[in-house]
Amino acid sequence: MTRAQRLDRLPLRDELKGQEPYGAPQLTVKAMLNVNETTYDVPADVVDAITKEVRAAAETLNRYPDREFTALREKLADFLNRDLPTPDLSAENIWAANGSNEVMQHILQAFAGPGRSVLAFPPTYSMYPLYARGTYSEYIAGTRSADFTQTPEDVAAQIRQHQPHVVILCSPNNPTGTALGLEVVEAAYDAATEGETMVVVDEAYGEFRQPGTASALTLLHGRPRLIVTRTMSKAFALAGGRLGYLAAAPEVTDALRLVRLPYHLSAVTQAAARAALDHAETLMANVERIKVQRDRIVTELQRMGLRPYPSDANFVLFGGLDDAHAAWQHLLEEGVLIREVSIPGHLRVTAGTEEETTAFLTALRNWLEETHGRDPR
Ligand SMILES: Cc1ncc(COP(=O)(O)O)c(C=O)c1O
């Protein structure tokens, strides 16, 4: 009997039968550009600082960690305040968990759940339906324009039509790179508060925004049903640290306390994240360099006759491929791992270092020449 057949014989929840787990390939190749990490190494002085904090935490691992992770919340509030015209966030406004994945799970556990629904706008982050499934919530797939943008009117109309309990706006959106203007978030909020809807803006890639794109953090004041999520996994180069967080009204964090498991953030996680926040400047130093590579990818793919989408994130979605899987496979054989997405003829690539970007562009250009005789220049 195969493992899959043995799984079928377990009394699994009906909605989990035949489902696939999240599973982006984890392969070690020359250029790993498939999950939108920062591909620069963690700088040595930050490694030292994290090691020191974690060592100190190790001395009291016989005790449960600070359940309220207060020192960490204070540092996260300070970090967000640096970017705000009115720096009015405090620890009271902050919640954190093991990645923004877990933050989002807490939000759905508190505000969605059985008999309730979650609206998001595909193509978008592939975990949203899985968060819904895991929290017994109904997932409603909304729509967006053919170029993946969203208008205030359309988003508000879909919220009024479906009246979800949670609406997730992803800005910049994964996998398209599309950022939302604040007018979209404002319209969503107004429509949401006609009913019983919480509005979540997932800003996992917020630090990579193009100049002129504002963060929804600036809208929090006076909007108690708005939540903005962030992560240290992307711009902070700390994906392995597993620290996601959000800013919202204090009563929202009280709601999340009702569903989190006790001591969900280990003392080690808290220590590593605190040390990283003390070195935010150093850790985020590569953001500007990554943006340069992102913009280079867009320009170069256009030159190759492909169709890259404008991106406010650290990755680029591009179309115009006859056989996206064959292109993906060829790149992998050349040591460049990028991401297959659910949009036919499209692939997504993370902007890495200059060398990785060159490796990606060269391998793709060669493939286009070999398979299509296409002159990429
Ligand atoms: C849009 C978006 N939100 C959230 C996450 C989750 O990030 P993490 O759990 O590492 O914070 C990701 C990861 O790729 C993402 O793309």
CSV table of C-alpha atoms in Angstrom, one decimal, residues 101-250:
chain,number,residue,atom,x,y,z
A,101,ASN,CA,1.7,33.1,8.0
A,102,GLU,CA,0.9,32.5,11.6
A,103,VAL,CA,-0.2,36.1,12.1
A,104,MET,CA,-2.7,35.6,9.3
A,105,GLN,CA,-3.9,32.4,10.8
A,106,HIS,CA,-4.5,34.1,14.1
A,107,ILE,CA,-6.5,36.8,12.3
A,108,LEU,CA,-8.7,34.2,10.6
A,109,GLN,CA,-9.1,32.2,13.8
A,110,ALA,CA,-10.4,35.3,15.6
A,111,PHE,CA,-12.5,36.9,12.8
A,112,ALA,CA,-13.3,34.2,10.3
A,113,GLY,CA,-13.9,30.5,11.1
A,114,PRO,CA,-16.9,28.2,10.7
A,115,GLY,CA,-19.9,29.8,8.9
A,116,ARG,CA,-17.7,32.8,8.1
A,117,SER,CA,-15.9,33.8,4.9
A,118,VAL,CA,-12.6,35.3,3.7
A,119,LEU,CA,-12.4,37.3,0.4
A,120,ALA,CA,-9.1,37.7,-1.5
A,121,PHE,CA,-8.3,38.6,-5.1
A,122,PRO,CA,-6.4,35.9,-7.1
A,123,PRO,CA,-4.0,35.7,-8.6
A,124,THR,CA,-2.6,36.4,-5.1
A,125,TYR,CA,-0.6,34.7,-2.4
A,126,SER,CA,-1.3,30.9,-2.6
A,127,MET,CA,-1.5,30.5,1.2
A,128,TYR,CA,-4.8,32.6,1.5
A,129,PRO,CA,-7.1,29.7,0.6
A,130,LEU,CA,-5.0,27.4,2.8
A,131,TYR,CA,-5.4,29.7,5.8
A,132,ALA,CA,-9.1,29.6,5.2
A,133,ARG,CA,-9.2,25.9,4.9
A,134,GLY,CA,-7.1,25.5,8.1
A,135,THR,CA,-9.5,27.7,10.0
A,136,TYR,CA,-12.7,26.1,8.6
A,137,SER,CA,-13.6,29.4,6.9
A,138,GLU,CA,-15.1,29.7,3.4
A,139,TYR,CA,-12.7,31.1,0.9
A,140,ILE,CA,-14.2,33.5,-1.7
A,141,ALA,CA,-12.0,34.2,-4.8
A,142,GLY,CA,-12.7,37.7,-5.9
A,143,THR,CA,-11.5,39.1,-9.2
A,144,ARG,CA,-9.1,41.8,-10.5
A,145,SER,CA,-8.5,43.4,-13.8
A,146,ALA,CA,-6.7,41.6,-16.6
A,147,ASP,CA,-3.5,43.6,-15.8
A,148,PHE,CA,-3.9,42.6,-12.2
A,149,THR,CA,-4.7,46.1,-10.9
A,150,GLN,CA,-7.6,46.9,-8.6
A,151,THR,CA,-9.9,49.9,-8.6
A,152,PRO,CA,-11.5,51.4,-5.5
A,153,GLU,CA,-15.0,51.0,-7.0
A,154,ASP,CA,-14.5,47.3,-8.0
A,155,VAL,CA,-13.0,46.3,-4.6
A,156,ALA,CA,-15.8,48.0,-2.7
A,157,ALA,CA,-18.4,46.4,-4.9
A,158,GLN,CA,-17.0,42.9,-4.3
A,159,ILE,CA,-17.0,43.5,-0.6
A,160,ARG,CA,-20.6,44.7,-0.7
A,161,GLN,CA,-21.6,41.7,-2.8
A,162,HIS,CA,-19.9,39.0,-0.7
A,163,GLN,CA,-20.0,40.6,2.7
A,164,PRO,CA,-17.0,38.6,3.9
A,165,HIS,CA,-15.9,38.6,7.5
A,166,VAL,CA,-12.3,39.2,6.5
A,167,VAL,CA,-11.0,40.8,3.2
A,168,ILE,CA,-7.3,40.4,2.4
A,169,LEU,CA,-5.7,43.0,0.2
A,170,CYS,CA,-2.2,42.1,-0.8
A,171,SER,CA,0.0,45.1,-1.5
A,172,PRO,CA,2.4,44.7,-3.2
A,173,ASN,CA,0.6,41.6,-4.4
A,174,ASN,CA,2.3,38.2,-4.7
A,175,PRO,CA,2.8,37.0,-7.4
A,176,THR,CA,2.0,40.0,-9.6
A,177,GLY,CA,4.0,42.7,-7.8
A,178,THR,CA,1.0,45.1,-8.0
A,179,ALA,CA,0.7,47.7,-5.3
A,180,LEU,CA,-2.6,49.3,-4.3
A,181,GLY,CA,-3.1,53.1,-4.0
A,182,LEU,CA,-4.4,54.2,-0.6
A,183,GLU,CA,-7.7,55.1,-2.2
A,184,VAL,CA,-8.3,51.4,-2.8
A,185,VAL,CA,-7.7,50.6,0.9
A,186,GLU,CA,-9.9,53.5,2.0
A,187,ALA,CA,-12.8,52.4,-0.3
A,188,ALA,CA,-12.4,48.8,0.9
A,189,TYR,CA,-12.5,50.0,4.5
A,190,ASP,CA,-15.6,52.1,3.9
A,191,ALA,CA,-17.5,49.2,2.2
A,192,ALA,CA,-16.3,46.8,4.9
A,193,THR,CA,-17.5,48.9,7.8
A,194,GLU,CA,-21.0,49.1,6.3
A,195,GLY,CA,-21.1,45.4,7.4
A,196,GLU,CA,-19.0,43.2,9.8
A,197,THR,CA,-15.8,42.9,7.8
A,198,MET,CA,-12.2,43.2,9.0
A,199,VAL,CA,-9.8,44.6,6.4
A,200,VAL,CA,-6.3,43.1,6.2
A,201,VAL,CA,-3.6,44.6,4.1
A,202,ASP,CA,-0.7,42.2,3.6
A,203,GLU,CA,2.4,44.3,3.2
A,204,ALA,CA,5.0,41.4,3.3
A,205,TYR,CA,6.9,43.3,0.5
A,206,GLY,CA,6.1,46.8,1.7
A,207,GLU,CA,9.7,47.9,2.1
A,208,PHE,CA,10.3,47.4,-1.7
A,209,ARG,CA,7.6,49.8,-2.7
A,210,GLN,CA,8.3,52.2,-5.6
A,211,PRO,CA,8.8,55.8,-4.7
A,212,GLY,CA,5.4,57.5,-4.2
A,213,THR,CA,3.5,54.3,-3.2
A,214,ALA,CA,2.3,54.9,0.4
A,215,SER,CA,1.9,52.2,3.1
A,216,ALA,CA,-1.6,51.4,4.5
A,217,LEU,CA,0.1,52.0,8.0
A,218,THR,CA,-0.7,55.6,7.4
A,219,LEU,CA,-4.4,54.8,7.4
A,220,LEU,CA,-4.5,53.0,10.7
A,221,HIS,CA,-5.4,56.0,12.9
A,222,GLY,CA,-9.2,56.0,13.4
A,223,ARG,CA,-9.8,52.8,11.6
A,224,PRO,CA,-10.2,50.0,14.3
A,225,ARG,CA,-11.1,47.3,11.7
A,226,LEU,CA,-7.9,47.8,9.6
A,227,ILE,CA,-4.9,45.5,10.1
A,228,VAL,CA,-1.6,45.9,8.3
A,229,THR,CA,0.7,42.8,8.3
A,230,ARG,CA,4.4,42.9,7.8
A,231,THR,CA,7.2,40.3,8.0
A,232,MET,CA,10.9,40.1,8.8
A,233,SER,CA,11.2,37.4,6.1
A,234,LYS,CA,11.8,39.6,3.1
A,235,ALA,CA,13.4,43.0,3.3
A,236,PHE,CA,14.9,42.1,6.7
A,237,ALA,CA,16.7,39.0,5.3
A,238,LEU,CA,15.4,37.0,8.2
A,239,ALA,CA,13.1,34.3,6.6
A,240,GLY,CA,14.7,31.6,8.8
A,241,GLY,CA,14.0,33.6,11.9
A,242,ARG,CA,10.2,33.2,11.4
A,243,LEU,CA,8.9,36.5,12.6
A,244,GLY,CA,5.8,38.2,11.2
A,245,TYR,CA,3.9,41.0,12.8
A,246,LEU,CA,1.0,43.4,12.4
A,247,ALA,CA,-0.1,46.8,13.4
A,248,ALA,CA,-3.7,47.5,14.3
A,249,ALA,CA,-5.9,49.0,17.1
A,250,PRO,CA,-5.0,47.6,20.6
